[in-house]
Amino acid sequence: MCRTEMIKQAFAKQFGYQAEQVSHAPGRVNLIGDHTDYNLGFVLPAAINFGTDVAIAKRDDNTIRVLAHDLDNQICEFELTDLLFNPDLMWVNYVAGVVYVLQKACFVLQGTDIVISGNVPQGAGLSSSASLQVALIKAFSDLFKLQIDGFTAAKLAQQAENEFVGCNCGIMDQSISAMGAHSHAMLLDCQDLTFQDAPIPENLAIVIVNSNVKRGLVESEYNQRREQCERVAKHFNAPALRAVTLSELESEQVKLSELDYKRAKHVITENQRTLDALDALKANNVSKLGRLMNASHDSLKDDFSTSTAEMDCLVSLIQSQIAEQGGARMTGGGFGGCVVAVMPKALVEAVTQNVKAEYQKQTGLRADVYVCAAVQGAFRA
Ligand code: GLA
């Protein structure tokens, strides 16, 4: 049974009537450009064929009833007029957060019944939460004819995460979930939200490998990285690190703490690598793209300190096997989760087998491998 049918049935079973519609938003994998978005820099993600579905129908009161199909059918009920952070049921805050920002932006809602189901691995750096929030905004937008466009949806979803859930994330995940294009990655300029679609070459495979180490300390470490970057930008009287060059940073190195310097160095060099990776992708120069991804991993590991021993293990296993034919790096916020690799499709089978066996041998853990397709975002026409 397809996922849409499954969620419609779950809705009918729970609420005793048919859902009016089912909305979908994809998760994402970031090819390169991590921890650059909140520094108003560049990112190069793709929306992936794993996502979140939301089945929804209007009610004629102010009550939201919502069922999390994948979380043992947990159910929660709250009023549109009474939105409180729920410390016990974290997933509910994503729903309440979306309702909160929509109402704050003066969109008129009424009560709804909702079922949520998704297949983005959670806590793996593939944006399961952004895909949930974008899918919810799409659902409310279509149901109540709110006429929200893609980047407005992305900004609302980010605002829900920042103001209601409490993570100071950037705009990348929500933007690509809303606006990704089929078979393309997207170069997004996070300063003004202009973007370019970059076709993924036919012979290129995007392979995600889950270390199966759940991300820990994400919010506190993430918010701390952001503060370090902002402190350096302030040192230069710049609105964000995007405006600071590498030579400017180097000339002020002695006045900065060693950690702040390293954080900023990662961001500034990563912006350039991301622009270079766009050129490499457009030219179908997979070895250049691979070299940039490998350098990105080193920078995240050594200067930004967001990798883990397990991610490093996966990355070096893949890198040594594919050599000049591609590259690998940790992807997303870090502190656990997934690595992403690019390689010719012909290598995928051999790499998959080797990585699974060696990762298990070296860490005692299982590696899950997902060969991804780039899909269309929820709001992309
Ligand atoms: C998380 C955040 C994004 C971005 C990445 C790191 O996924 O939600 O905004 O900062 O980490 O690139």
XYZ file of N, CA, C and O in Angstrom, residues 200-357:
632
model
N 21.610 17.324 -11.138
C 22.481 16.246 -10.660
C 22.774 15.339 -11.865
O 21.837 14.817 -12.474
N 24.055 15.194 -12.225
C 24.380 14.408 -13.418
C 23.777 13.003 -13.358
O 23.716 12.380 -12.284
N 23.343 12.519 -14.500
C 22.666 11.221 -14.631
C 23.475 10.068 -14.018
O 22.929 9.193 -13.363
N 24.806 10.131 -14.188
C 25.633 8.995 -13.731
C 26.046 9.098 -12.258
O 26.752 8.259 -11.730
N 25.604 10.172 -11.594
C 26.066 10.426 -10.221
C 25.071 9.884 -9.188
O 23.882 10.184 -9.259
N 25.574 9.109 -8.232
C 24.702 8.622 -7.151
C 24.940 9.454 -5.904
O 26.088 9.785 -5.577
N 23.840 9.807 -5.234
C 23.940 10.452 -3.919
C 23.605 9.386 -2.888
O 22.496 8.849 -2.870
N 24.588 9.077 -2.062
C 24.431 7.974 -1.116
C 24.508 8.547 0.297
O 25.448 9.275 0.635
N 23.500 8.223 1.093
C 23.490 8.671 2.485
C 23.756 7.450 3.359
O 23.161 6.395 3.146
N 24.650 7.601 4.311
C 24.908 6.485 5.230
C 24.650 6.969 6.654
O 25.246 7.955 7.112
N 23.746 6.278 7.313
C 23.357 6.648 8.679
C 24.273 5.924 9.670
O 24.339 4.698 9.674
N 24.960 6.711 10.496
C 25.861 6.102 11.494
C 25.064 5.409 12.600
O 25.627 4.671 13.400
N 23.758 5.705 12.633
C 22.883 5.165 13.674
C 23.331 5.556 15.072
O 22.994 4.892 16.055
N 24.103 6.633 15.147
C 24.347 7.250 16.445
C 23.430 8.451 16.460
O 23.593 9.368 15.652
N 22.432 8.403 17.313
C 21.458 9.502 17.364
C 22.159 10.765 17.776
O 23.045 10.741 18.623
N 21.755 11.848 17.167
C 22.400 13.105 17.494
C 22.133 13.456 18.960
O 21.013 13.390 19.429
N 23.209 13.828 19.648
C 23.045 14.230 21.038
C 23.433 15.686 21.190
O 24.079 16.237 20.289
N 23.072 16.327 22.250
C 23.482 17.693 22.584
C 23.243 18.683 21.444
O 23.878 19.729 21.390
N 22.372 18.301 20.518
C 22.291 19.086 19.292
C 21.964 20.536 19.566
O 22.667 21.438 19.102
N 20.878 20.757 20.342
C 20.437 22.140 20.456
C 21.443 23.026 21.175
O 21.771 24.104 20.708
N 21.969 22.526 22.315
C 22.891 23.390 23.053
C 24.176 23.622 22.271
O 24.657 24.740 22.150
N 24.743 22.558 21.661
C 25.987 22.717 20.885
C 25.731 23.605 19.667
O 26.550 24.437 19.310
N 24.592 23.374 19.021
C 24.261 24.146 17.814
C 24.152 25.636 18.151
O 24.756 26.482 17.487
N 23.387 25.932 19.189
C 23.201 27.337 19.560
C 24.542 27.964 19.975
O 24.801 29.132 19.705
N 25.408 27.141 20.578
C 26.724 27.658 20.975
C 27.593 27.982 19.756
O 28.248 29.025 19.701
N 27.576 27.100 18.731
C 28.321 27.395 17.496
C 27.839 28.713 16.889
O 28.616 29.530 16.429
N 26.545 28.876 16.908
C 25.972 30.087 16.313
C 26.453 31.335 17.064
O 26.822 32.329 16.456
N 26.484 31.234 18.385
C 26.978 32.383 19.190
C 28.439 32.689 18.875
O 28.835 33.850 18.784
N 29.246 31.640 18.715
C 30.676 31.863 18.410
C 30.821 32.600 17.081
O 31.594 33.550 16.962
N 30.052 32.175 16.093
C 30.116 32.823 14.769
C 29.661 34.282 14.876
O 30.278 35.184 14.287
N 28.596 34.494 15.631
C 28.066 35.864 15.744
C 29.048 36.785 16.468
O 29.164 37.964 16.145
N 29.773 36.184 17.418
C 30.756 36.993 18.144
C 31.863 37.476 17.195
O 32.287 38.615 17.250
N 32.309 36.597 16.305
C 33.367 36.996 15.367
C 32.827 38.048 14.391
O 33.501 39.050 14.104
N 31.607 37.848 13.914
C 31.021 38.849 12.994
C 30.980 40.209 13.688
O 31.326 41.244 13.098
N 30.606 40.195 14.958
C 30.511 41.450 15.715
C 31.893 42.104 15.851
O 32.024 43.328 15.745
N 32.900 41.280 16.043
C 34.273 41.787 16.135
C 34.618 42.613 14.890
O 35.337 43.601 14.962
N 34.085 42.184 13.743
C 34.367 42.889 12.488
C 33.294 43.940 12.169
O 33.277 44.477 11.067
N 32.383 44.150 13.118
C 31.255 45.059 12.848
C 30.476 44.657 11.615
O 29.969 45.501 10.871
N 30.417 43.363 11.355
C 29.729 42.857 10.160
C 28.378 42.275 10.585
O 28.248 41.758 11.691
N 27.369 42.349 9.713
C 26.066 41.779 10.068
C 26.141 40.259 10.233
O 25.373 39.671 11.000
N 27.059 39.609 9.510
C 27.212 38.149 9.589
C 28.569 37.789 9.001
O 29.185 38.587 8.290
N 29.021 36.542 9.265
C 30.345 36.131 8.759
C 30.428 36.146 7.244
O 31.515 36.189 6.673
N 29.299 36.085 6.582
C 29.276 36.184 5.122
C 30.080 37.393 4.628
O 30.697 37.350 3.565
N 30.071 38.460 5.409
C 30.703 39.705 4.956
C 32.197 39.775 5.286
O 32.853 40.754 4.957
N 32.733 38.722 5.924
C 34.141 38.764 6.352
C 34.975 37.871 5.416
O 34.569 36.746 5.109
N 36.134 38.364 4.955
C 36.975 37.540 4.072
C 37.997 36.763 4.899
O 38.261 37.105 6.061
N 38.608 35.769 4.260
C 39.595 34.954 4.963
C 40.808 35.805 5.355
O 41.333 35.668 6.465
N 41.224 36.708 4.477
C 42.409 37.504 4.848
C 42.076 38.470 5.991
O 42.910 38.697 6.866
N 40.873 38.999 6.005
C 40.477 39.846 7.155
C 40.516 39.028 8.442
O 41.022 39.489 9.473
N 39.980 37.811 8.361
C 39.972 36.956 9.557
C 41.410 36.694 10.022
O 41.721 36.805 11.212
N 42.267 36.346 9.068
C 43.648 36.015 9.439
C 44.372 37.210 10.057
O 45.134 37.058 11.012
N 44.070 38.390 9.541
C 44.775 39.563 10.081
C 44.334 39.881 11.519
O 45.047 40.570 12.241
N 43.202 39.365 11.931
C 42.720 39.626 13.304
C 42.874 38.406 14.219
O 42.399 38.427 15.353
N 43.508 37.369 13.696
C 43.555 36.092 14.430
C 44.006 36.253 15.882
O 43.410 35.676 16.795
N 45.057 37.037 16.109
C 45.602 37.143 17.470
C 44.614 37.769 18.452
O 44.721 37.555 19.661
N 43.646 38.517 17.937
C 42.680 39.167 18.848
C 41.470 38.280 19.151
O 40.612 38.653 19.945
N 41.395 37.140 18.479
C 40.248 36.241 18.687
C 40.680 35.034 19.497
O 41.859 34.644 19.454
N 39.730 34.418 20.196
C 40.087 33.163 20.881
C 40.339 32.112 19.804
O 39.824 32.209 18.680
N 41.110 31.083 20.165
C 41.454 30.072 19.166
C 40.194 29.408 18.606
O 40.065 29.178 17.405
N 39.234 29.130 19.518
C 38.007 28.457 19.067
C 37.197 29.331 18.130
O 36.734 28.885 17.080
N 37.018 30.601 18.519
C 36.227 31.503 17.666
C 36.867 31.617 16.280
O 36.183 31.618 15.258
N 38.201 31.702 16.261
C 38.916 31.796 14.984
C 38.632 30.562 14.114
O 38.314 30.676 12.930
N 38.713 29.386 14.733
C 38.505 28.158 13.960
C 37.065 28.059 13.438
O 36.828 27.649 12.302
N 36.119 28.436 14.284
C 34.708 28.386 13.846
C 34.511 29.270 12.617
O 33.897 28.886 11.636
N 35.049 30.499 12.715
C 34.861 31.453 11.613
C 35.598 30.979 10.361
O 35.094 31.121 9.240
N 36.774 30.388 10.556
C 37.548 29.898 9.400
C 36.740 28.831 8.656
O 36.682 28.819 7.422
N 36.107 27.950 9.428
C 35.275 26.943 8.754
C 34.220 27.619 7.886
O 34.049 27.282 6.714
N 33.497 28.562 8.475
C 32.360 29.165 7.763
C 32.827 29.878 6.495
O 32.244 29.697 5.412
N 33.900 30.647 6.622
C 34.361 31.443 5.471
C 34.886 30.528 4.355
O 34.569 30.710 3.183
N 35.647 29.506 4.731
C 36.167 28.598 3.689
C 35.046 27.723 3.121
O 35.053 27.388 1.938
N 34.077 27.375 3.943
C 32.965 26.528 3.482
C 32.117 27.272 2.452
O 31.637 26.662 1.489
N 31.943 28.563 2.638
C 31.192 29.337 1.637
C 31.862 29.221 0.270
O 31.187 29.011 -0.742
N 33.191 29.352 0.243
C 33.893 29.273 -1.041
C 33.801 27.862 -1.624
O 33.548 27.678 -2.810
N 33.963 26.860 -0.744
C 33.861 25.474 -1.239
C 32.488 25.215 -1.849
O 32.355 24.504 -2.833
N 31.457 25.814 -1.252
C 30.095 25.569 -1.732
C 29.898 26.179 -3.123
O 29.322 25.543 -4.015
N 30.419 27.374 -3.313
C 30.339 27.999 -4.647
C 31.147 27.184 -5.660
O 30.706 26.962 -6.790
N 32.313 26.708 -5.249
C 33.142 25.894 -6.158
C 32.433 24.564 -6.477
O 32.534 24.047 -7.593
N 31.724 24.031 -5.481
C 31.024 22.758 -5.692
C 29.886 22.930 -6.703
O 29.599 22.028 -7.496
N 29.251 24.082 -6.679
C 28.206 24.348 -7.677
C 28.813 24.264 -9.079
O 28.250 23.619 -9.975
N 29.965 24.906 -9.267
C 30.625 24.871 -10.579
C 30.991 23.433 -10.954
O 30.812 23.011 -12.092
N 31.498 22.695 -9.976
C 31.904 21.308 -10.256
C 30.693 20.469 -10.664
O 30.754 19.664 -11.601
N 29.579 20.681 -9.966
C 28.363 19.920 -10.273
C 27.873 20.251 -11.681
O 27.538 19.360 -12.469
N 27.869 21.548 -11.983
C 27.391 21.975 -13.308
C 28.277 21.419 -14.417
O 27.811 21.133 -15.506
N 29.592 21.282 -14.116
C 30.531 20.781 -15.133
C 30.628 19.254 -15.100
O 31.441 18.677 -15.818
N 29.819 18.616 -14.265
C 29.888 17.156 -14.070
C 31.319 16.716 -13.739
O 31.775 15.666 -14.184
N 31.994 17.534 -12.940
C 33.357 17.199 -12.524
C 33.280 16.562 -11.129
O 33.411 17.226 -10.099
N 33.042 15.250 -11.133
C 32.752 14.562 -9.873
C 33.980 14.492 -8.970
O 33.864 14.564 -7.746
N 35.164 14.393 -9.551
C 36.322 14.318 -8.647
C 36.559 15.660 -7.964
O 36.919 15.701 -6.785
N 36.304 16.762 -8.679
C 36.458 18.067 -8.011
C 35.394 18.224 -6.907
O 35.701 18.645 -5.785
N 34.168 17.846 -7.235
C 33.102 17.900 -6.224
C 33.500 17.059 -5.008
O 33.342 17.474 -3.855
N 34.042 15.883 -5.274
C 34.467 14.983 -4.205
C 35.565 15.597 -3.340
O 35.494 15.527 -2.107
N 36.547 16.221 -3.989
C 37.638 16.842 -3.211
C 37.090 17.940 -2.296
O 37.502 18.087 -1.147
N 36.146 18.713 -2.820
C 35.559 19.800 -2.007
C 34.772 19.226 -0.827
O 34.831 19.751 0.286
N 34.055 18.135 -1.076
C 33.297 17.513 0.020
C 34.248 16.947 1.074
O 34.005 17.078 2.278
N 35.331 16.327 0.626
C 36.312 15.791 1.590
C 36.904 16.924 2.442
O 37.052 16.791 3.661
N 37.216 18.044 1.771
C 37.788 19.191 2.504
C 36.751 19.766 3.474
O 37.088 20.193 4.587
N 35.487 19.746 3.069
C 34.414 20.223 3.952
C 34.359 19.363 5.219
O 34.214 19.869 6.337
N 34.496 18.053 5.028
C 34.453 17.186 6.213
C 35.605 17.514 7.165
O 35.401 17.635 8.380
N 36.812 17.668 6.604
C 37.956 17.976 7.467
C 37.719 19.272 8.242
O 38.037 19.376 9.424
N 37.155 20.248 7.563
C 36.908 21.542 8.192
C 35.856 21.422 9.311
O 36.005 21.989 10.398
N 34.819 20.643 9.053
C 33.787 20.446 10.084
C 34.344 19.657 11.264
O 33.987 19.899 12.416
N 35.231 18.732 10.957
C 35.822 17.895 12.022
C 36.839 18.715 12.828
O 36.761 18.762 14.045
N 37.768 19.366 12.134
C 38.902 19.981 12.831
C 38.604 21.394 13.326
O 39.065 21.783 14.393
N 37.880 22.181 12.545
C 37.662 23.584 12.919
C 36.295 23.833 13.560
O 36.162 24.676 14.425
N 35.277 23.110 13.094
C 33.938 23.389 13.634
C 33.519 22.378 14.695
O 32.551 22.597 15.425
N 34.247 21.262 14.768
C 34.021 20.232 15.804
C 32.568 19.785 15.891
O 31.973 19.770 16.971
N 32.004 19.413 14.749
C 30.630 18.895 14.770
C 30.566 17.439 14.318
O 29.481 16.877 14.204
N 31.731 16.835 14.033
C 31.692 15.432 13.613
C 31.817 14.523 14.842
O 32.005 14.997 15.961
N 31.679 13.235 14.605
C 31.855 12.246 15.680
C 32.797 11.165 15.164
O 33.020 11.050 13.952
N 33.298 10.336 16.083
C 34.214 9.257 15.681
C 33.527 8.331 14.676
O 34.146 7.869 13.710
N 32.226 8.079 14.877
C 31.519 7.156 13.977
C 31.370 7.754 12.584
O 31.514 7.072 11.570
N 31.051 9.060 12.533
C 30.934 9.712 11.216
C 32.304 9.740 10.532
O 32.410 9.498 9.330
N 33.358 10.028 11.300
C 34.709 10.044 10.720
C 35.061 8.667 10.152
O 35.675 8.556 9.097
N 34.644 7.634 10.873
C 34.932 6.265 10.433
C 34.239 6.008 9.087
O 34.868 5.542 8.132
N 32.964 6.350 8.992
C 32.233 6.141 7.727
C 32.862 6.930 6.584
O 33.056 6.422 5.484
N 33.181 8.197 6.878
C 33.741 9.062 5.833
C 35.069 8.496 5.337
O 35.305 8.389 4.131
N 35.944 8.062 6.254
C 37.234 7.590 5.728
C 37.098 6.245 5.027
O 37.801 5.984 4.043
N 36.157 5.407 5.461
C 35.940 4.144 4.727
C 35.524 4.441 3.284
O 36.044 3.852 2.329
N 34.577 5.375 3.139
C 34.072 5.676 1.787
C 35.162 6.366 0.962
O 35.416 6.001 -0.182
N 35.803 7.363 1.581
C 36.824 8.111 0.829
C 37.925 7.189 0.325
O 38.367 7.304 -0.815
N 38.372 6.259 1.186
C 39.502 5.449 0.722
C 39.044 4.480 -0.370
O 39.820 4.129 -1.252
N 37.785 4.095 -0.360
C 37.338 3.179 -1.413
C 37.102 3.887 -2.753
O 37.424 3.359 -3.805
N 36.537 5.109 -2.697
C 36.192 5.735 -3.985
C 37.292 6.652 -4.518
O 37.278 7.025 -5.683
N 38.246 7.000 -3.671
C 39.396 7.845 -4.067
C 38.953 9.044 -4.913
O 38.074 9.788 -4.502
N 39.523 9.202 -6.097
C 39.259 10.384 -6.936
C 37.883 10.343 -7.617
O 37.519 11.270 -8.336
N 37.148 9.246 -7.405
C 35.889 9.113 -8.157
C 34.687 9.739 -7.445
O 33.544 9.574 -7.873
N 34.933 10.444 -6.341
C 33.818 11.073 -5.630
C 34.310 11.622 -4.309
O 35.502 11.910 -4.156
N 33.402 11.776 -3.342
C 33.809 12.303 -2.044
C 32.755 11.998 -0.992
O 31.655 11.514 -1.305
N 33.094 12.283 0.275
C 32.173 11.999 1.381
C 32.397 12.988 2.510
O 33.521 13.449 2.723
N 31.333 13.278 3.207
C 31.418 14.214 4.337
C 30.232 13.997 5.277
O 29.236 13.401 4.889
N 30.386 14.504 6.524
C 29.208 14.521 7.394
C 28.224 15.523 6.811
O 28.615 16.441 6.090
N 26.941 15.346 7.088
C 25.952 16.263 6.520
C 24.996 16.749 7.593
O 24.646 15.994 8.505
N 24.613 18.020 7.491
C 23.631 18.575 8.433
C 24.304 19.156 9.663
O 25.486 19.518 9.643
N 23.551 19.213 10.746
C 24.027 19.864 11.962
C 25.188 19.150 12.624
O 26.039 19.761 13.252
N 25.245 17.812 12.493
C 26.341 17.037 13.068
C 26.033 16.491 14.450
O 24.866 16.340 14.817
N 27.086 16.138 15.189
C 26.978 15.499 16.521
C 26.275 14.147 16.427
O 25.520 13.759 17.323
N 26.473 13.452 15.328
C 25.795 12.174 15.074
C 24.985 12.296 13.807
O 24.949 13.357 13.187
N 24.363 11.181 13.404
C 23.521 11.226 12.207
C 24.221 10.670 10.985
O 24.935 9.667 11.078
N 24.040 11.350 9.860
C 24.419 10.764 8.568
C 25.640 11.393 7.931
O 25.970 12.541 8.193
N 26.266 10.611 7.032
C 27.246 11.175 6.107
C 26.644 11.075 4.711
O 25.763 10.255 4.449
N 27.125 11.958 3.821
C 26.657 11.921 2.428
C 27.873 11.687 1.543
O 28.952 12.209 1.814
N 27.668 10.895 0.488
C 28.761 10.645 -0.461
C 28.230 10.801 -1.876
O 27.049 10.561 -2.131
N 29.102 11.242 -2.784
C 28.766 11.204 -4.214
C 29.768 10.289 -4.891
O 30.948 10.265 -4.524
N 29.276 9.544 -5.881
C 30.141 8.574 -6.585
C 29.421 8.133 -7.859
O 28.197 8.300 -7.970
N 30.152 7.557 -8.813
C 29.466 7.014 -9.983
C 28.502 5.913 -9.550
O 28.811 5.149 -8.617
N 27.366 5.810 -10.232
C 26.362 4.808 -9.831
C 26.961 3.406 -9.808
O 26.601 2.572 -8.979
N 27.908 3.166 -10.716
C 28.499 1.828 -10.828
C 29.240 1.390 -9.562
O 29.461 0.196 -9.349
N 29.601 2.347 -8.698
C 30.363 1.981 -7.486
C 29.486 1.688 -6.273
O 29.972 1.193 -5.253
N 28.195 2.027 -6.382
C 27.341 2.027 -5.185
C 27.291 0.660 -4.500
O 27.428 0.555 -3.279
N 27.128 -0.385 -5.284
C 26.963 -1.716 -4.706
C 28.201 -2.126 -3.887
O 28.084 -2.541 -2.728
N 29.359 -1.943 -4.495
C 30.598 -2.358 -3.815
C 30.829 -1.507 -2.560
O 31.210 -2.030 -1.500
N 30.570 -0.192 -2.669
C 30.782 0.682 -1.509
C 29.818 0.293 -0.386
O 30.203 0.186 0.784
N 28.579 0.044 -0.749
C 27.579 -0.312 0.268
C 28.022 -1.547 1.052
O 28.017 -1.558 2.289
N 28.417 -2.563 0.322
C 28.805 -3.817 1.000
C 30.002 -3.612 1.923
O 30.009 -4.038 3.069
N 31.002 -2.903 1.396
C 32.225 -2.714 2.168
C 31.982 -1.862 3.417
O 32.418 -2.201 4.520
N 31.238 -0.753 3.228
C 31.002 0.156 4.350
C 30.226 -0.551 5.452
O 30.559 -0.442 6.633
N 29.207 -1.293 5.063
C 28.399 -1.985 6.087
C 29.273 -2.944 6.891
O 29.241 -2.965 8.112
N 30.071 -3.735 6.168
C 30.884 -4.754 6.855
C 31.959 -4.108 7.733
O 32.116 -4.460 8.907
